[in-house]
Amino acid sequence: PKEEEAEAAAPAPAPARAGAAPAAPPSKEAPSLEKQAVATFGIGLVAMGEELGCDMTARTYLHLFQYCDPPVRRAVPLGLALLSTSSPMKNTVIDTISKMTHDLDQEVAISAIISLGLVAGGTNNAKVASSLRSLATYYAKEPGLLFAVRLAQGLVHAGKGLVTLSPFNPDRTLLHPVALAALTSVMHLSLDYKGLVLGKYHFLLYLLVAAMRPRMLVTLDTDLKPLPVTVRVGQAVDVVGQAGQPKTITGFQTHTTPVLLSMGERAELATDEYLPLTSIMEGIVILKKNPEFDTSTK
């Protein structure tokens, strides 16, 4: 038969040299950058732009964490952080990630600690800051984990609470691709934390700078000089498809610019004296005089 001829023609394995070390058995340790772990990120990337999808995906992540292999479990906290970056209002997400920070698998604990920093990035959130302080005491004798805790603390207090890491503008209507690319890169970096961050490539953490931007609303006049005006800041309301001119914010408060916008908030001018040159009230907005404004009714 042909199979027997092929076996006979195959060269015999070379004999081992005298005194040579035996070949190492193949490692059964799962590689850090598993396809499954990257696919776990993909679920969050697909769902992160829509509120209801985020809630459903968070529940899916909990099932993955409970039933899947170690590479998937290590990516779950990072996926949860992707759904609510710089948006620590959802207590369920914070509580879930906080439980993962004490996992027996150190890689899962490291991912969860960094995720806590991303969820509360640039917000000075008191609950997350307190949790990280207790983690610093808990992992005081683990240098690698302690470094992750310090990194997360730095993210929480980034810019003294005046910046955001979120790839969306506050009312989730516009995506910043560069910020999303930076976040995704850092999350891939966190999958091999011990080999990259604790190795020679810790400088890759500076990728996060591309995702940082101020969350202030500053108004300028046409000469680019500061122009304090009154604005209403409240929770954004989805008015897509509604007839007429429905209210776009609810539960608003009136402030004078510059003001800080949190995730899920939207600002609109409280006066008709000026018109914005952009449809999105975020960052630096240039205002021009309204030619139809009647000064007698001011």
XYZ file of C-alpha atoms in Angstrom:
298
model
C 0.000 0.000 0.000
C 1.036 3.617 -0.627
C 0.753 4.590 3.076
C 3.298 1.919 4.098
C 5.699 3.035 1.330
C 5.440 6.656 2.505
C 6.214 5.653 6.112
C 9.221 3.633 4.954
C 10.525 6.552 2.860
C 10.193 9.058 5.745
C 13.584 9.902 7.334
C 14.164 8.630 10.833
C 14.424 11.265 13.583
C 17.960 12.330 14.373
C 19.348 10.733 17.549
C 19.788 13.023 20.509
C 23.341 14.163 21.158
C 25.053 12.808 24.207
C 24.699 15.160 27.135
C 22.049 17.332 25.420
C 19.150 18.557 27.532
C 15.850 16.789 26.869
C 13.345 18.703 24.748
C 10.944 20.790 26.821
C 7.347 19.543 26.759
C 4.904 21.818 24.917
C 3.466 24.479 27.220
C -0.201 24.096 28.108
C -0.448 27.721 29.285
C -2.973 29.624 27.170
C -1.328 32.449 25.173
C -2.118 35.925 26.485
C -3.483 37.312 23.216
C -6.064 34.622 22.556
C -8.507 34.914 19.675
C -11.323 34.434 22.170
C -10.127 37.355 24.289
C -10.041 39.660 21.263
C -13.505 38.440 20.239
C -14.714 39.320 23.750
C -13.613 42.919 23.104
C -15.509 42.827 19.816
C -18.806 42.304 21.620
C -18.283 45.548 23.539
C -17.123 47.451 20.461
C -20.325 46.527 18.618
C -22.660 47.436 21.485
C -20.969 50.462 23.078
C -22.776 53.130 21.037
C -26.260 52.436 22.331
C -27.600 52.475 25.904
C -29.893 49.444 25.785
C -27.278 47.389 23.941
C -24.735 48.223 26.666
C -27.030 46.866 29.393
C -27.709 43.650 27.469
C -24.010 43.174 26.704
C -23.059 43.675 30.356
C -25.329 40.753 31.231
C -23.723 38.652 28.472
C -20.288 39.458 29.895
C -21.339 38.144 33.302
C -22.276 34.800 31.717
C -18.936 34.704 29.869
C -17.052 35.380 33.099
C -18.883 32.563 34.859
C -18.610 29.815 32.252
C -15.686 30.515 29.859
C -11.968 29.757 29.729
C -9.253 31.897 31.423
C -8.420 34.022 28.324
C -12.060 35.122 28.058
C -12.373 35.749 31.798
C -9.304 38.049 31.626
C -10.941 40.128 28.868
C -14.391 40.451 30.502
C -13.556 43.318 32.943
C -11.856 45.248 30.126
C -14.926 44.748 27.938
C -17.146 46.094 30.722
C -14.851 49.127 30.996
C -15.224 49.704 27.261
C -19.016 49.936 27.675
C -18.853 52.697 30.289
C -15.501 54.467 29.970
C -15.336 57.624 32.146
C -18.964 56.974 33.079
C -19.088 55.654 36.661
C -22.808 56.362 37.126
C -23.716 52.674 36.666
C -23.158 51.148 40.091
C -23.755 47.627 38.758
C -20.682 47.866 36.493
C -18.468 49.236 39.279
C -19.662 46.615 41.783
C -19.145 43.791 39.287
C -15.587 44.883 38.408
C -14.785 45.428 42.105
C -15.599 41.766 42.802
C -13.265 40.701 39.999
C -10.331 42.589 41.562
C -10.025 39.817 44.206
C -10.080 36.938 41.714
C -7.708 33.994 42.281
C -6.288 34.450 38.772
C -3.875 37.389 39.023
C -4.354 38.268 35.334
C -8.093 38.694 35.927
C -7.411 40.840 39.000
C -4.998 43.061 37.043
C -7.508 43.522 34.199
C -10.229 44.395 36.709
C -8.040 46.961 38.522
C -7.132 48.730 35.266
C -10.802 48.573 34.224
C -11.805 50.375 37.429
C -9.420 53.183 36.473
C -10.874 53.395 32.951
C -14.505 53.399 34.141
C -13.845 56.324 36.496
C -11.133 57.945 34.357
C -10.900 61.696 34.885
C -13.975 61.903 37.157
C -12.499 61.912 40.701
C -15.219 59.373 41.584
C -15.149 58.945 45.377
C -16.435 55.345 45.427
C -13.816 54.047 42.978
C -11.040 56.075 44.637
C -11.930 54.524 48.015
C -12.007 51.028 46.486
C -8.555 51.544 44.934
C -7.114 52.754 48.247
C -8.262 49.551 49.947
C -6.812 47.510 47.045
C -3.461 49.256 47.496
C -3.396 47.946 51.080
C -4.589 44.478 50.028
C -1.884 44.074 47.351
C 0.877 45.897 49.245
C 3.231 42.879 48.964
C 2.519 42.217 45.259
C 4.619 44.762 43.272
C 3.015 44.030 39.882
C -0.540 44.318 41.158
C 0.347 47.360 43.247
C 1.645 49.077 40.109
C -1.706 48.352 38.427
C -3.508 49.926 41.395
C -1.330 53.072 41.181
C -1.992 53.232 37.453
C -5.754 53.041 38.052
C -5.549 55.740 40.744
C -3.750 58.013 38.302
C -6.496 57.459 35.714
C -9.274 58.239 38.207
C -7.686 61.570 39.148
C -6.438 62.408 35.632
C -6.418 66.134 34.963
C -7.753 66.749 38.500
C -11.141 65.551 37.299
C -11.340 67.847 34.259
C -10.681 65.322 31.438
C -12.482 62.332 29.964
C -11.286 59.121 28.318
C -14.610 58.338 26.667
C -14.566 57.960 22.861
C -18.032 59.560 22.707
C -19.086 63.138 23.225
C -21.223 63.536 26.385
C -24.637 62.819 24.803
C -23.308 59.796 22.809
C -24.042 61.224 19.377
C -20.493 61.457 18.006
C -17.590 58.995 18.117
C -13.943 60.050 18.325
C -12.075 57.324 16.345
C -8.616 58.254 17.678
C -9.814 57.952 21.290
C -11.404 54.574 20.559
C -8.201 53.331 18.887
C -6.149 54.416 21.927
C -8.509 52.668 24.352
C -8.538 49.454 22.319
C -4.728 49.471 22.122
C -4.334 49.874 25.887
C -6.827 47.063 26.503
C -4.846 44.727 24.233
C -1.772 45.826 26.179
C -3.478 44.848 29.445
C -4.029 41.271 28.231
C -0.268 40.676 28.504
C 0.334 42.999 31.442
C 3.243 41.065 32.939
C 5.076 40.668 29.643
C 4.571 44.188 28.263
C 3.788 46.725 31.017
C 6.033 45.063 33.606
C 8.600 44.301 30.892
C 10.330 46.669 28.471
C 7.233 48.211 26.876
C 5.662 50.186 29.726
C 5.905 53.347 27.600
C 3.019 52.026 25.483
C 0.722 53.225 28.280
C 1.212 56.725 26.856
C -1.224 55.665 24.124
C -3.943 56.716 26.559
C -2.981 60.352 25.980
C -4.703 60.131 22.586
C -8.001 59.378 24.368
C -7.783 62.249 26.867
C -9.554 65.496 26.189
C -11.120 68.184 28.400
C -14.808 67.783 29.188
C -15.374 71.487 29.651
C -17.711 73.642 27.583
C -16.012 76.966 26.794
C -17.731 79.659 24.718
C -15.818 82.245 22.640
C -16.931 85.168 20.505
C -16.024 85.577 16.835
C -12.732 87.261 17.891
C -11.851 84.105 19.884
C -12.133 85.890 23.220
C -13.876 84.243 26.213
C -17.604 85.008 26.230
C -19.499 84.007 29.405
C -23.116 83.108 28.562
C -25.847 81.253 30.437
C -26.399 77.630 29.394
C -28.765 74.904 30.544
C -27.086 71.588 31.432
C -29.196 68.466 31.939
C -29.623 64.800 31.059
C -29.770 64.235 27.294
C -33.071 63.008 25.840
C -33.264 61.006 22.600
C -35.647 62.978 20.359
C -34.955 61.150 17.081
C -38.183 60.677 15.125
C -40.323 62.873 17.408
C -42.540 65.475 15.798
C -42.302 69.205 16.453
C -39.586 70.682 18.675
C -39.371 68.405 21.738
C -37.152 69.218 24.698
C -33.658 67.766 24.191
C -32.656 67.833 27.895
C -34.450 67.123 31.159
C -33.759 68.016 34.783
C -31.502 70.873 33.736
C -29.641 73.467 35.794
C -28.600 76.904 34.564
C -24.899 77.771 34.672
C -22.580 80.390 33.221
C -19.817 79.108 30.944
C -17.287 77.585 31.288
C -19.038 74.472 32.688
C -18.175 70.779 33.092
C -20.194 68.144 31.213
C -20.468 64.605 32.550
C -21.330 61.549 30.449
C -24.981 61.527 29.438
C -25.354 65.297 29.813
C -26.122 67.849 27.138
C -25.908 71.652 27.125
C -27.966 74.217 25.271
C -27.896 78.013 25.246
C -30.307 79.661 27.663
C -30.379 82.918 25.685
C -31.361 83.857 22.130
C -28.770 86.633 21.987
C -26.119 84.337 20.465
C -26.096 81.522 17.931
C -23.565 78.645 18.091
C -21.516 77.874 14.995
C -21.712 74.130 15.762
C -24.622 71.802 16.380
C -22.848 70.007 19.271
C -22.262 72.021 22.428
C -19.007 70.476 23.616
C -15.410 71.620 24.055
C -14.758 75.060 22.571
C -17.799 76.618 20.889
C -17.723 79.879 18.921
C -20.829 82.063 19.252
C -22.009 84.826 16.948
C -24.552 87.573 17.546
C -28.111 86.729 16.583
C -29.149 89.378 14.030
C -32.829 88.796 14.857
C -32.398 89.272 18.598
C -34.421 92.156 20.016
C -32.390 93.957 22.679
C -35.512 95.584 24.104
C -36.700 92.171 25.380
C -33.368 91.318 26.979
